[in-house]
Amino acid sequence: MELEYVLAVSVAFAGLIWRAMSLAVLGIIAVTLHIVLYRLTLHPLAKVPGPKWAAISNFWYARQIAKGKMAQLGLEMHRKYGDIVRVGPNEVWFNTTEAFDQIYCTGKGFEKSDFYLATALTRPTIDWKFNANFEDTLDLLSERNMKRYRLQRRLIGRVYSAANVAKYEDALTAALERIVQRLNELEGKEIDLKEWMHIITVECLGATVLSWSPGLLRDGTDWGTLSHSFQGWRRKCLFGVFPTMKKMEQLSPSLGRAFASLWAVTYRPPPTFKPFFPGVVKNIVRRLTASLKPGTPKDNRVDLLNDLIQLRNDRPEFNEVYLRKMAVTNFGAGHETVASTLTASVAMIASHNNVQKQVFLEQRTAEADDALVYASSNRFTYTKAAIREAMRLYPVVPMSLPRKTPPTGLHVNGLSVPPNTTVGCSAIALHRKEDIFGASPDLYDPGRWLCAETVDETAAATSASVRMMDKYSLSWGGGSRSCPGRNLAELLVLKVIATLFRRFEVEVAIPPDADKEAYFLLVLSGVKVKFLPRSG
């Protein structure tokens, strides 16, 4: 009798468990359906065009990131759905000047979105409200405390001014002479453009920031460092779409690793990988330590680190933490972005014979006039236009630069966007709008930037068109969050491009899918180049 009783109780208990599980599953299904229907029909963004899967879940956007589609996604979405596209349950992309003026205009209250939690250089603490709190360590890309950010920008302003970075040109000239000599030794051998532009970038940064060479030019390889950095953005972008998971990773790193593995965004560098950052940090620490020792002879090197050290001495609020972080940031923020710009510029100029000829003639004329000084120069208008046009077609950051709507929301183009919604403009789509950048915006044409130089009855109108293109370009970031190192980067890019095309005839082979893979960063891949020394 006891056995039958036990069996009866067990069966009854199992039935209860089964019913409870069934109810739980039905509850989950009901809640899921409720969320789906709400996001598709009743959500404030429900009428915004876009993929239905994107409206339902961020998984759609995350999948595009995992596939590396950030270079083309903006173009595809806006061409298919129009100037306003919903790409997530709570995210909208705009491709209009009216939206740009509000989202990226200083003082409008559109702060960087939670996407930038994933790009932060330091680990935050997570409080009981599940908010991420960062120490004040100077992180110009990811800083979202605007009071802190404005102070940091004001502090470093004098060091990165055009007038100050001009004095680094001699160091660049010396570095480029070594670079030209090394390229001559290749005797026109076909090489990978992306890797060599990265080598040149890191060598030039080493010369201007630290008066130091990382040895990449000597080795003839970047040891996989650009590829490592590029693939790192894949992981960061994915976690940027799921900022809650990024916070969870701070509490449990193993959870973050599992999530990254689930999405297959974990990058393992090859055995030959050799980072150059340890050398950068070692040199910075050595010089900072020496600068603090009493009786140390004055360091007369003309480089950026010396200026940052002097800034610390003059302005106590520019503390030791700021100094160390800013010194490294020149490499961290510069090595990828400048390499991307150089790769696009060389590829575009070299693949258009008429453009390459014009750039060469402009440099040769300046050389004959003994005027090969590039800093603060009003010359080289065509070379600058050729670079700007390459940056327009292939911006360093092709995807939307996400911002968060303020408490007042966003009211533009007939749409009312609620507060705390992620909004932005896709650089690669905005840069190809005919009403901003003129006819045939998909074509490479440096002439579109030379309008201001035209001397005829249309000069005023064409000058206005150039000002418009400058205003709505995201090549250097958006609004008050534009690149703080722009003056240094512009000098470096202009001088490298001018030197390469003055000293070499350049041939490139660009595969049709060179921009197929991109994340937060776009670097043309698979482009092969030959640097053929010019005679005379």
Coordinates of C-alpha atoms in Angstrom, one line a residue:
M1 CA 0.0 0.0 0.0
E2 CA 2.8 2.4 0.8
L3 CA 4.4 1.9 -2.7
E4 CA 1.1 2.8 -4.4
Y5 CA 0.8 5.8 -2.2
V6 CA 4.3 7.0 -3.1
L7 CA 3.7 6.4 -6.8
A8 CA 0.4 8.3 -6.6
V9 CA 2.0 11.3 -4.9
S10 CA 4.9 11.2 -7.3
V11 CA 2.6 11.3 -10.3
A12 CA 0.5 14.1 -8.8
F13 CA 3.7 16.1 -8.0
A14 CA 5.0 15.5 -11.5
G15 CA 1.8 16.8 -12.9
L16 CA 2.0 19.9 -10.9
I17 CA 5.6 20.5 -12.0
W18 CA 4.5 20.0 -15.6
R19 CA 1.6 22.4 -15.3
A20 CA 3.9 24.9 -13.7
M21 CA 6.5 24.6 -16.4
S22 CA 3.8 24.8 -19.1
L23 CA 2.4 28.0 -17.5
A24 CA 5.9 29.5 -17.3
V25 CA 6.5 28.7 -20.9
L26 CA 3.1 30.1 -21.9
G27 CA 3.9 33.2 -19.8
I28 CA 7.2 33.7 -21.5
I29 CA 5.6 33.3 -24.9
A30 CA 2.8 35.7 -23.9
V31 CA 5.3 38.4 -22.7
T32 CA 7.4 38.0 -25.8
L33 CA 4.4 38.4 -28.1
H34 CA 3.3 41.4 -26.1
I35 CA 6.8 43.0 -26.5
V36 CA 6.9 42.2 -30.2
L37 CA 3.4 43.5 -30.9
Y38 CA 4.1 46.6 -28.9
R39 CA 7.3 47.4 -30.7
L40 CA 5.7 46.8 -34.1
T41 CA 2.4 48.6 -33.5
L42 CA 2.3 50.8 -30.4
H43 CA 5.9 52.0 -29.8
P44 CA 6.5 55.7 -30.5
L45 CA 8.9 54.6 -33.4
A46 CA 6.5 52.0 -34.8
K47 CA 5.7 54.0 -37.9
V48 CA 9.4 54.7 -38.7
P49 CA 10.4 52.6 -41.8
G50 CA 13.0 49.9 -41.4
P51 CA 13.5 46.1 -41.2
K52 CA 10.8 44.5 -39.0
W53 CA 13.3 42.3 -37.3
A54 CA 15.3 45.5 -36.3
A55 CA 12.1 46.9 -34.7
I56 CA 11.6 43.8 -32.7
S57 CA 15.1 43.2 -31.3
N58 CA 18.7 44.4 -31.3
F59 CA 19.7 41.0 -32.5
W60 CA 19.2 42.1 -36.1
Y61 CA 21.7 45.0 -35.8
A62 CA 24.1 42.8 -33.9
R63 CA 24.1 40.3 -36.7
Q64 CA 25.0 43.0 -39.2
I65 CA 27.9 44.0 -37.0
A66 CA 29.1 40.4 -36.6
K67 CA 29.1 40.1 -40.4
G68 CA 31.2 43.3 -40.7
K69 CA 28.6 45.2 -42.8
M70 CA 29.1 48.6 -41.2
A71 CA 30.6 50.2 -44.3
Q72 CA 27.6 49.4 -46.5
L73 CA 24.7 49.1 -44.1
G74 CA 23.9 52.8 -43.9
L75 CA 23.8 53.1 -47.7
E76 CA 21.7 50.1 -48.1
M77 CA 19.2 51.1 -45.4
H78 CA 18.7 54.7 -46.5
R79 CA 18.4 53.7 -50.2
K80 CA 15.8 51.1 -49.3
Y81 CA 13.8 52.9 -46.6
G82 CA 14.5 56.6 -47.1
D83 CA 16.1 59.3 -45.0
I84 CA 14.8 58.0 -41.6
V85 CA 15.3 54.4 -40.7
R86 CA 14.7 52.4 -37.6
V87 CA 17.6 50.0 -37.0
G88 CA 16.7 48.9 -33.5
P89 CA 13.8 48.9 -31.0
N90 CA 15.1 52.2 -29.7
E91 CA 17.5 53.5 -32.4
V92 CA 16.9 55.6 -35.5
W93 CA 19.3 56.7 -38.2
F94 CA 18.8 60.0 -40.1
N95 CA 20.2 61.1 -43.4
T96 CA 19.1 64.7 -43.4
T97 CA 20.8 68.0 -42.7
E98 CA 18.0 69.1 -40.4
A99 CA 18.6 66.0 -38.1
F100 CA 22.4 66.5 -38.3
D101 CA 22.1 70.1 -37.1
Q102 CA 20.3 69.0 -34.0
I103 CA 22.1 65.8 -33.1
Y104 CA 25.6 67.0 -33.5
C105 CA 25.3 70.7 -32.8
T106 CA 27.1 71.9 -29.7
G107 CA 24.7 72.7 -26.8
K108 CA 21.7 70.7 -28.0
G109 CA 22.1 68.1 -25.2
F110 CA 22.6 65.1 -27.4
E111 CA 25.2 63.1 -25.4
K112 CA 27.0 60.0 -26.5
S113 CA 24.8 56.9 -26.1
D114 CA 25.5 53.8 -24.0
F115 CA 27.2 52.3 -27.1
Y116 CA 30.4 54.0 -25.8
L117 CA 30.4 51.9 -22.7
A118 CA 32.0 49.3 -24.9
T119 CA 34.8 51.6 -26.1
A120 CA 35.9 52.8 -22.7
L121 CA 39.6 52.3 -21.9
T122 CA 39.0 51.6 -18.2
R123 CA 36.7 49.3 -16.3
P124 CA 33.8 51.0 -14.5
T125 CA 32.3 50.2 -11.2
I126 CA 28.6 49.1 -11.3
D127 CA 26.5 50.6 -8.5
W128 CA 23.3 49.2 -7.0
K129 CA 21.2 51.0 -9.6
F130 CA 23.2 49.2 -12.3
N131 CA 24.8 52.4 -13.5
A132 CA 28.4 52.4 -14.8
N133 CA 30.7 54.9 -13.1
F134 CA 34.1 55.7 -14.5
E135 CA 37.1 57.3 -12.7
D136 CA 38.4 60.5 -14.1
T137 CA 41.3 59.1 -16.2
L138 CA 40.9 61.0 -19.5
D139 CA 39.2 59.0 -22.2
L140 CA 38.3 61.4 -24.9
L141 CA 36.4 59.0 -27.1
S142 CA 34.2 57.4 -24.5
E143 CA 33.9 60.2 -21.9
R144 CA 30.2 61.1 -21.3
N145 CA 30.6 63.5 -18.5
M146 CA 30.5 66.7 -20.6
K147 CA 31.8 69.0 -17.8
R148 CA 34.8 66.7 -17.4
Y149 CA 35.3 66.4 -21.2
R150 CA 35.2 70.1 -21.8
L151 CA 37.9 70.7 -19.1
Q152 CA 40.1 68.0 -20.7
R153 CA 39.7 69.5 -24.2
R154 CA 40.6 73.0 -22.9
L155 CA 43.6 71.7 -21.1
I156 CA 45.1 70.0 -24.1
G157 CA 44.0 72.7 -26.6
R158 CA 47.3 74.6 -26.8
V159 CA 49.4 71.4 -27.4
Y160 CA 47.2 70.2 -30.3
S161 CA 46.7 73.6 -31.9
A162 CA 47.8 74.0 -35.5
A163 CA 50.5 76.5 -34.5
N164 CA 52.1 74.1 -32.0
V165 CA 52.0 70.9 -34.1
A166 CA 53.7 72.8 -36.9
K167 CA 57.0 72.5 -35.0
Y168 CA 56.9 68.7 -35.4
E169 CA 57.3 68.9 -39.1
D170 CA 61.1 68.5 -39.0
A171 CA 60.7 65.3 -37.1
L172 CA 58.2 64.1 -39.8
T173 CA 60.6 65.1 -42.6
A174 CA 63.4 63.0 -41.1
A175 CA 61.1 60.0 -40.5
L176 CA 59.8 60.2 -44.1
E177 CA 63.3 60.2 -45.5
R178 CA 63.9 56.9 -43.8
I179 CA 60.5 55.7 -45.1
V180 CA 61.4 56.7 -48.7
Q181 CA 64.7 54.9 -48.4
R182 CA 63.0 51.8 -47.2
L183 CA 60.5 51.9 -50.0
N184 CA 63.3 52.4 -52.5
E185 CA 64.9 49.2 -51.2
L186 CA 61.7 47.3 -52.2
E187 CA 62.4 48.1 -55.9
G188 CA 58.8 48.3 -56.9
K189 CA 57.8 45.0 -55.2
E190 CA 54.1 44.5 -54.7
I191 CA 53.1 44.9 -51.1
D192 CA 50.0 45.2 -49.0
L193 CA 48.9 48.8 -48.9
K194 CA 47.0 48.6 -45.6
E195 CA 50.0 47.1 -43.7
W196 CA 52.5 49.6 -45.1
M197 CA 50.3 52.6 -44.4
H198 CA 50.1 51.3 -40.9
I199 CA 53.9 50.9 -40.7
I200 CA 54.3 54.5 -41.9
T201 CA 51.7 55.8 -39.5
V202 CA 53.2 54.3 -36.4
E203 CA 56.7 55.4 -37.5
C204 CA 55.5 59.0 -38.0
L205 CA 53.7 59.0 -34.7
G206 CA 56.8 57.6 -33.0
A207 CA 58.8 60.4 -34.4
T208 CA 56.5 63.2 -33.5
V209 CA 55.2 62.0 -30.1
L210 CA 58.3 60.3 -28.7
S211 CA 61.3 61.0 -31.0
W212 CA 61.4 57.2 -31.2
S213 CA 61.1 54.4 -33.8
P214 CA 59.1 51.2 -33.0
G215 CA 61.2 49.3 -35.6
L216 CA 58.3 48.4 -37.9
L217 CA 59.9 50.1 -40.8
R218 CA 63.1 48.1 -40.2
D219 CA 61.2 44.9 -39.9
G220 CA 59.0 45.5 -43.0
T221 CA 55.9 44.3 -41.1
D222 CA 53.5 45.6 -38.5
W223 CA 53.4 42.1 -37.0
G224 CA 49.6 41.9 -37.3
T225 CA 48.9 44.9 -35.1
L226 CA 46.4 46.7 -37.4
S227 CA 44.5 43.5 -38.0
H228 CA 44.4 42.8 -34.3
S229 CA 43.1 46.3 -33.6
F230 CA 40.6 46.1 -36.5
Q231 CA 39.1 42.9 -35.3
G232 CA 38.9 44.2 -31.7
W233 CA 36.4 46.7 -32.9
R234 CA 34.1 43.8 -33.9
R235 CA 33.8 42.8 -30.3
K236 CA 33.4 46.4 -29.1
C237 CA 30.7 47.2 -31.6
L238 CA 28.7 44.1 -30.6
F239 CA 28.9 44.9 -26.9
G240 CA 28.0 48.5 -27.8
V241 CA 24.6 47.3 -29.1
F242 CA 24.1 45.3 -25.9
P243 CA 25.3 47.8 -23.2
T244 CA 23.6 45.8 -20.4
M245 CA 25.8 42.9 -21.3
K246 CA 28.8 45.1 -21.2
K247 CA 27.9 46.0 -17.6
M248 CA 27.4 42.4 -16.8
E249 CA 30.9 41.7 -18.1
Q250 CA 32.3 44.1 -15.5
L251 CA 30.6 42.0 -12.8
S252 CA 31.5 38.6 -14.4
P253 CA 34.3 38.6 -17.1
S254 CA 33.5 35.0 -17.8
L255 CA 30.0 35.9 -18.8
G256 CA 31.4 38.5 -21.3
R257 CA 33.7 35.9 -22.7
A258 CA 30.8 33.4 -23.1
F259 CA 28.7 36.1 -24.9
A260 CA 31.6 37.0 -27.2
S261 CA 32.1 33.3 -28.1
L262 CA 28.4 32.9 -28.7
W263 CA 28.5 35.6 -31.3
A264 CA 31.9 34.4 -32.6
V265 CA 33.6 37.8 -32.2
T266 CA 36.6 36.6 -30.2
Y267 CA 39.7 37.3 -32.1
R268 CA 42.9 35.2 -31.5
P269 CA 46.0 36.8 -33.0
P270 CA 48.4 34.7 -35.0
P271 CA 51.6 33.4 -33.3
T272 CA 53.6 36.1 -35.1
F273 CA 51.6 38.9 -33.5
K274 CA 53.9 41.4 -31.8
P275 CA 52.3 44.5 -30.3
F276 CA 54.2 47.8 -30.4
F277 CA 52.3 49.4 -27.4
P278 CA 54.6 47.9 -24.7
G279 CA 57.5 49.9 -26.4
V280 CA 55.3 53.0 -26.4
V281 CA 54.5 52.7 -22.7
K282 CA 58.1 51.9 -21.8
N283 CA 59.4 55.0 -23.5
I284 CA 56.7 57.2 -21.9
V285 CA 57.2 55.9 -18.4
R286 CA 61.0 56.3 -18.7
R287 CA 60.7 59.9 -19.8
L288 CA 58.1 60.8 -17.2
T289 CA 60.1 59.2 -14.5
A290 CA 63.2 61.2 -15.5
S291 CA 61.2 64.4 -15.7
L292 CA 60.2 64.1 -12.0
K293 CA 63.8 63.5 -10.8
P294 CA 65.4 66.6 -9.3
G295 CA 68.5 67.7 -11.1
T296 CA 67.6 65.9 -14.4
P297 CA 69.0 67.9 -17.3
K298 CA 66.4 69.6 -19.4
D299 CA 65.0 67.5 -22.2
N300 CA 65.3 69.5 -25.4
R301 CA 63.6 67.1 -27.7
V302 CA 61.0 68.7 -29.9
D303 CA 58.1 66.3 -29.6
L304 CA 54.6 66.1 -28.3
L305 CA 55.5 64.2 -25.1
N306 CA 57.8 67.1 -24.1
D307 CA 54.9 69.5 -24.6
L308 CA 52.6 67.4 -22.5
I309 CA 55.2 67.3 -19.7
Q310 CA 55.5 71.1 -19.9
L311 CA 51.7 71.3 -19.8
R312 CA 51.7 69.3 -16.6
N313 CA 54.3 71.6 -15.1
D314 CA 52.3 74.7 -16.1
R315 CA 48.8 73.4 -15.2
P316 CA 48.5 71.2 -12.1
E317 CA 45.0 70.1 -13.1
F318 CA 46.6 68.3 -16.0
N319 CA 47.7 65.6 -13.6
E320 CA 50.0 62.6 -13.9
V321 CA 47.1 60.3 -14.8
Y322 CA 46.0 62.7 -17.6
L323 CA 49.5 63.0 -18.9
R324 CA 50.1 59.2 -19.1
K325 CA 46.8 58.6 -20.8
M326 CA 47.1 61.4 -23.3
A327 CA 50.6 60.3 -24.3
V328 CA 49.4 56.8 -25.1
T329 CA 46.2 58.1 -26.7
N330 CA 48.2 59.6 -29.5
F331 CA 49.0 56.1 -30.6
G332 CA 45.8 54.4 -29.5
A333 CA 43.6 56.8 -31.3
G334 CA 46.0 57.7 -34.1
H335 CA 47.5 54.5 -35.4
E336 CA 44.2 53.1 -36.8
T337 CA 42.6 56.3 -38.0
V338 CA 45.6 57.7 -39.8
A339 CA 46.4 54.4 -41.3
S340 CA 42.8 54.2 -42.6
T341 CA 43.0 57.7 -44.1
L342 CA 46.3 57.0 -45.7
T343 CA 45.1 53.7 -47.2
A344 CA 42.0 55.3 -48.7
S345 CA 43.9 58.3 -50.0
V346 CA 46.7 56.4 -51.7
A347 CA 44.2 53.9 -53.2
M348 CA 42.0 56.7 -54.6
I349 CA 44.8 59.0 -55.9
A350 CA 46.8 56.1 -57.4
S351 CA 43.8 54.6 -59.1
H352 CA 43.0 57.9 -60.9
N353 CA 45.9 58.8 -63.2
N354 CA 44.8 62.4 -63.7
V355 CA 44.6 62.9 -60.0
Q356 CA 48.0 61.4 -59.4
K357 CA 49.5 63.6 -62.1
Q358 CA 48.0 66.7 -60.5
V359 CA 49.2 65.8 -57.0
F360 CA 52.7 65.2 -58.4
L361 CA 52.8 68.4 -60.3
E362 CA 51.7 70.4 -57.3
Q363 CA 54.5 68.9 -55.2
R364 CA 57.1 69.3 -57.9
T365 CA 56.2 73.0 -58.4
A366 CA 56.5 73.6 -54.6
E367 CA 59.8 71.8 -54.6
A368 CA 61.1 74.0 -57.4
D369 CA 60.1 77.0 -55.3
D370 CA 61.8 75.6 -52.2
A371 CA 58.4 75.7 -50.5
L372 CA 57.9 72.1 -49.2
V373 CA 56.7 73.2 -45.8
Y374 CA 53.2 71.8 -45.1
A375 CA 52.3 73.0 -41.7
S376 CA 50.0 76.1 -41.7
S377 CA 50.4 76.3 -45.5
N378 CA 47.8 77.7 -47.8
R379 CA 49.4 75.8 -50.7
F380 CA 48.8 72.2 -51.9
T381 CA 45.1 72.9 -52.4
Y382 CA 44.7 70.0 -54.9
T383 CA 46.5 67.5 -52.7
K384 CA 44.3 68.5 -49.8
A385 CA 41.2 68.1 -52.0
A386 CA 42.3 64.7 -53.1
I387 CA 42.7 63.6 -49.4
R388 CA 39.4 65.1 -48.4
E389 CA 37.6 63.4 -51.2
A390 CA 39.0 60.0 -50.2
M391 CA 37.9 60.6 -46.6
R392 CA 34.4 61.5 -47.9
L393 CA 34.0 58.2 -49.7
Y394 CA 35.7 56.1 -47.1
P395 CA 35.3 57.8 -43.7
V396 CA 37.4 56.3 -40.8
V397 CA 34.1 55.6 -38.9
P398 CA 31.5 54.6 -41.5
M399 CA 28.7 53.7 -39.1
S400 CA 26.4 56.0 -37.2
L401 CA 27.9 58.1 -34.4
P402 CA 25.2 57.3 -31.8
R403 CA 23.8 60.0 -29.5
K404 CA 21.1 59.9 -26.9
T405 CA 18.1 62.2 -27.2
P406 CA 17.7 64.7 -24.3
P407 CA 14.7 64.9 -22.0
T408 CA 13.0 67.1 -24.6
G409 CA 13.3 64.4 -27.2
L410 CA 13.9 65.2 -30.9
H411 CA 11.4 66.8 -33.3
V412 CA 12.7 66.8 -36.8
N413 CA 11.6 65.9 -40.4
G414 CA 8.0 65.5 -39.2
L415 CA 9.0 62.9 -36.6
S416 CA 8.8 63.1 -32.8
V417 CA 11.5 60.9 -31.2
P418 CA 11.0 60.3 -27.4
P419 CA 13.7 61.0 -24.8
N420 CA 16.5 58.5 -24.3
T421 CA 16.3 57.2 -27.8
T422 CA 19.6 56.4 -29.7
V423 CA 19.9 58.6 -32.8
G424 CA 22.6 59.4 -35.3
C425 CA 23.8 59.8 -38.9
S426 CA 25.7 57.2 -40.9
A427 CA 28.8 59.0 -42.2
I428 CA 29.1 56.9 -45.3
A429 CA 25.5 57.5 -46.3
L430 CA 25.5 61.2 -45.4
H431 CA 28.7 61.7 -47.4
R432 CA 27.0 60.5 -50.6
K433 CA 24.0 62.8 -50.6
E434 CA 23.8 64.7 -53.8
D435 CA 22.1 67.7 -52.2
I436 CA 25.1 68.2 -50.0
F437 CA 28.1 66.9 -52.0
G438 CA 27.0 67.6 -55.5
A439 CA 26.6 65.6 -58.6
S440 CA 27.8 62.0 -58.8
P441 CA 28.5 61.6 -55.1
D442 CA 29.5 58.0 -55.5
L443 CA 32.4 59.0 -57.7
Y444 CA 35.9 60.1 -56.6
D445 CA 36.3 63.7 -57.7
P446 CA 38.7 66.0 -55.8
G447 CA 37.4 68.9 -58.0
R448 CA 34.3 69.1 -55.9
W449 CA 36.4 70.6 -53.1
L450 CA 38.1 73.2 -55.2
C451 CA 34.9 75.3 -55.8
A452 CA 36.1 78.0 -53.5
E453 CA 39.2 78.5 -55.8
T454 CA 37.0 79.2 -58.8
V455 CA 37.2 82.8 -60.0
D456 CA 34.1 83.5 -62.0
E457 CA 30.5 84.7 -61.5
T458 CA 29.6 81.5 -59.6
A459 CA 32.4 81.8 -57.0
A460 CA 30.1 82.9 -54.2
A461 CA 27.7 80.0 -54.7
T462 CA 30.4 77.4 -55.1
S463 CA 32.2 78.7 -52.0
A464 CA 28.9 78.2 -50.1
S465 CA 28.7 74.6 -51.4
V466 CA 32.2 73.8 -50.1
R467 CA 31.2 75.3 -46.7
M468 CA 28.2 73.1 -46.7
M469 CA 30.3 70.0 -47.5
D470 CA 32.6 70.9 -44.6
K471 CA 29.7 71.4 -42.2
Y472 CA 28.1 68.1 -42.9
S473 CA 31.2 66.0 -43.1
L474 CA 31.7 63.5 -40.3
S475 CA 35.3 62.7 -41.4
W476 CA 36.6 64.1 -38.1
G477 CA 33.6 63.3 -35.9
G478 CA 30.6 65.2 -35.0
G479 CA 30.1 68.6 -33.4
S480 CA 31.8 69.2 -30.0
R481 CA 33.1 65.6 -30.0
S482 CA 35.3 66.1 -33.1
C483 CA 38.8 64.6 -33.1
P484 CA 41.1 66.6 -30.7
G485 CA 44.2 65.5 -32.6
R486 CA 42.9 66.7 -36.0
N487 CA 45.7 69.3 -36.6
L488 CA 48.4 66.7 -36.0
A489 CA 46.7 64.1 -38.1
E490 CA 46.1 66.5 -41.0
L491 CA 49.7 67.5 -41.0
L492 CA 50.9 63.9 -40.9
V493 CA 48.5 62.7 -43.7
L494 CA 49.2 65.7 -46.0
K495 CA 53.0 65.3 -45.6
V496 CA 53.0 61.5 -46.1
I497 CA 50.7 61.7 -49.2
A498 CA 52.7 64.6 -50.7
T499 CA 56.0 62.8 -50.1
L500 CA 54.9 59.5 -51.5
F501 CA 53.5 60.9 -54.7
R502 CA 56.4 63.3 -55.2
R503 CA 59.0 60.5 -54.8
F504 CA 57.1 57.6 -56.4
E505 CA 54.8 56.7 -59.2
V506 CA 52.2 54.6 -57.4
E507 CA 50.3 51.7 -58.8
V508 CA 47.5 50.0 -57.0
A509 CA 45.2 47.0 -57.5
I510 CA 41.9 47.4 -55.7
P511 CA 39.7 44.4 -55.3
P512 CA 35.9 45.0 -55.7
D513 CA 35.3 44.0 -52.1
A514 CA 37.9 46.2 -50.5
D515 CA 35.4 47.8 -48.2
K516 CA 33.4 44.6 -47.6
E517 CA 34.4 44.2 -43.9
A518 CA 34.1 47.2 -41.6
Y519 CA 33.0 47.8 -38.0
F520 CA 33.4 51.1 -36.1
L521 CA 36.6 51.4 -38.2
L522 CA 36.9 51.2 -42.0
V523 CA 40.2 50.2 -43.6
L524 CA 40.3 49.2 -47.2
S525 CA 41.6 45.7 -47.3
G526 CA 43.3 43.5 -49.9
V527 CA 44.7 46.5 -51.9
K528 CA 48.1 45.8 -53.4
V529 CA 50.5 48.6 -54.2
K530 CA 53.8 49.2 -56.0
F531 CA 56.0 52.2 -55.2
L532 CA 58.1 52.9 -58.3
P533 CA 60.8 55.4 -57.7
R534 CA 60.6 58.5 -59.9
S535 CA 63.7 59.6 -61.8
G536 CA 65.1 63.0 -61.3

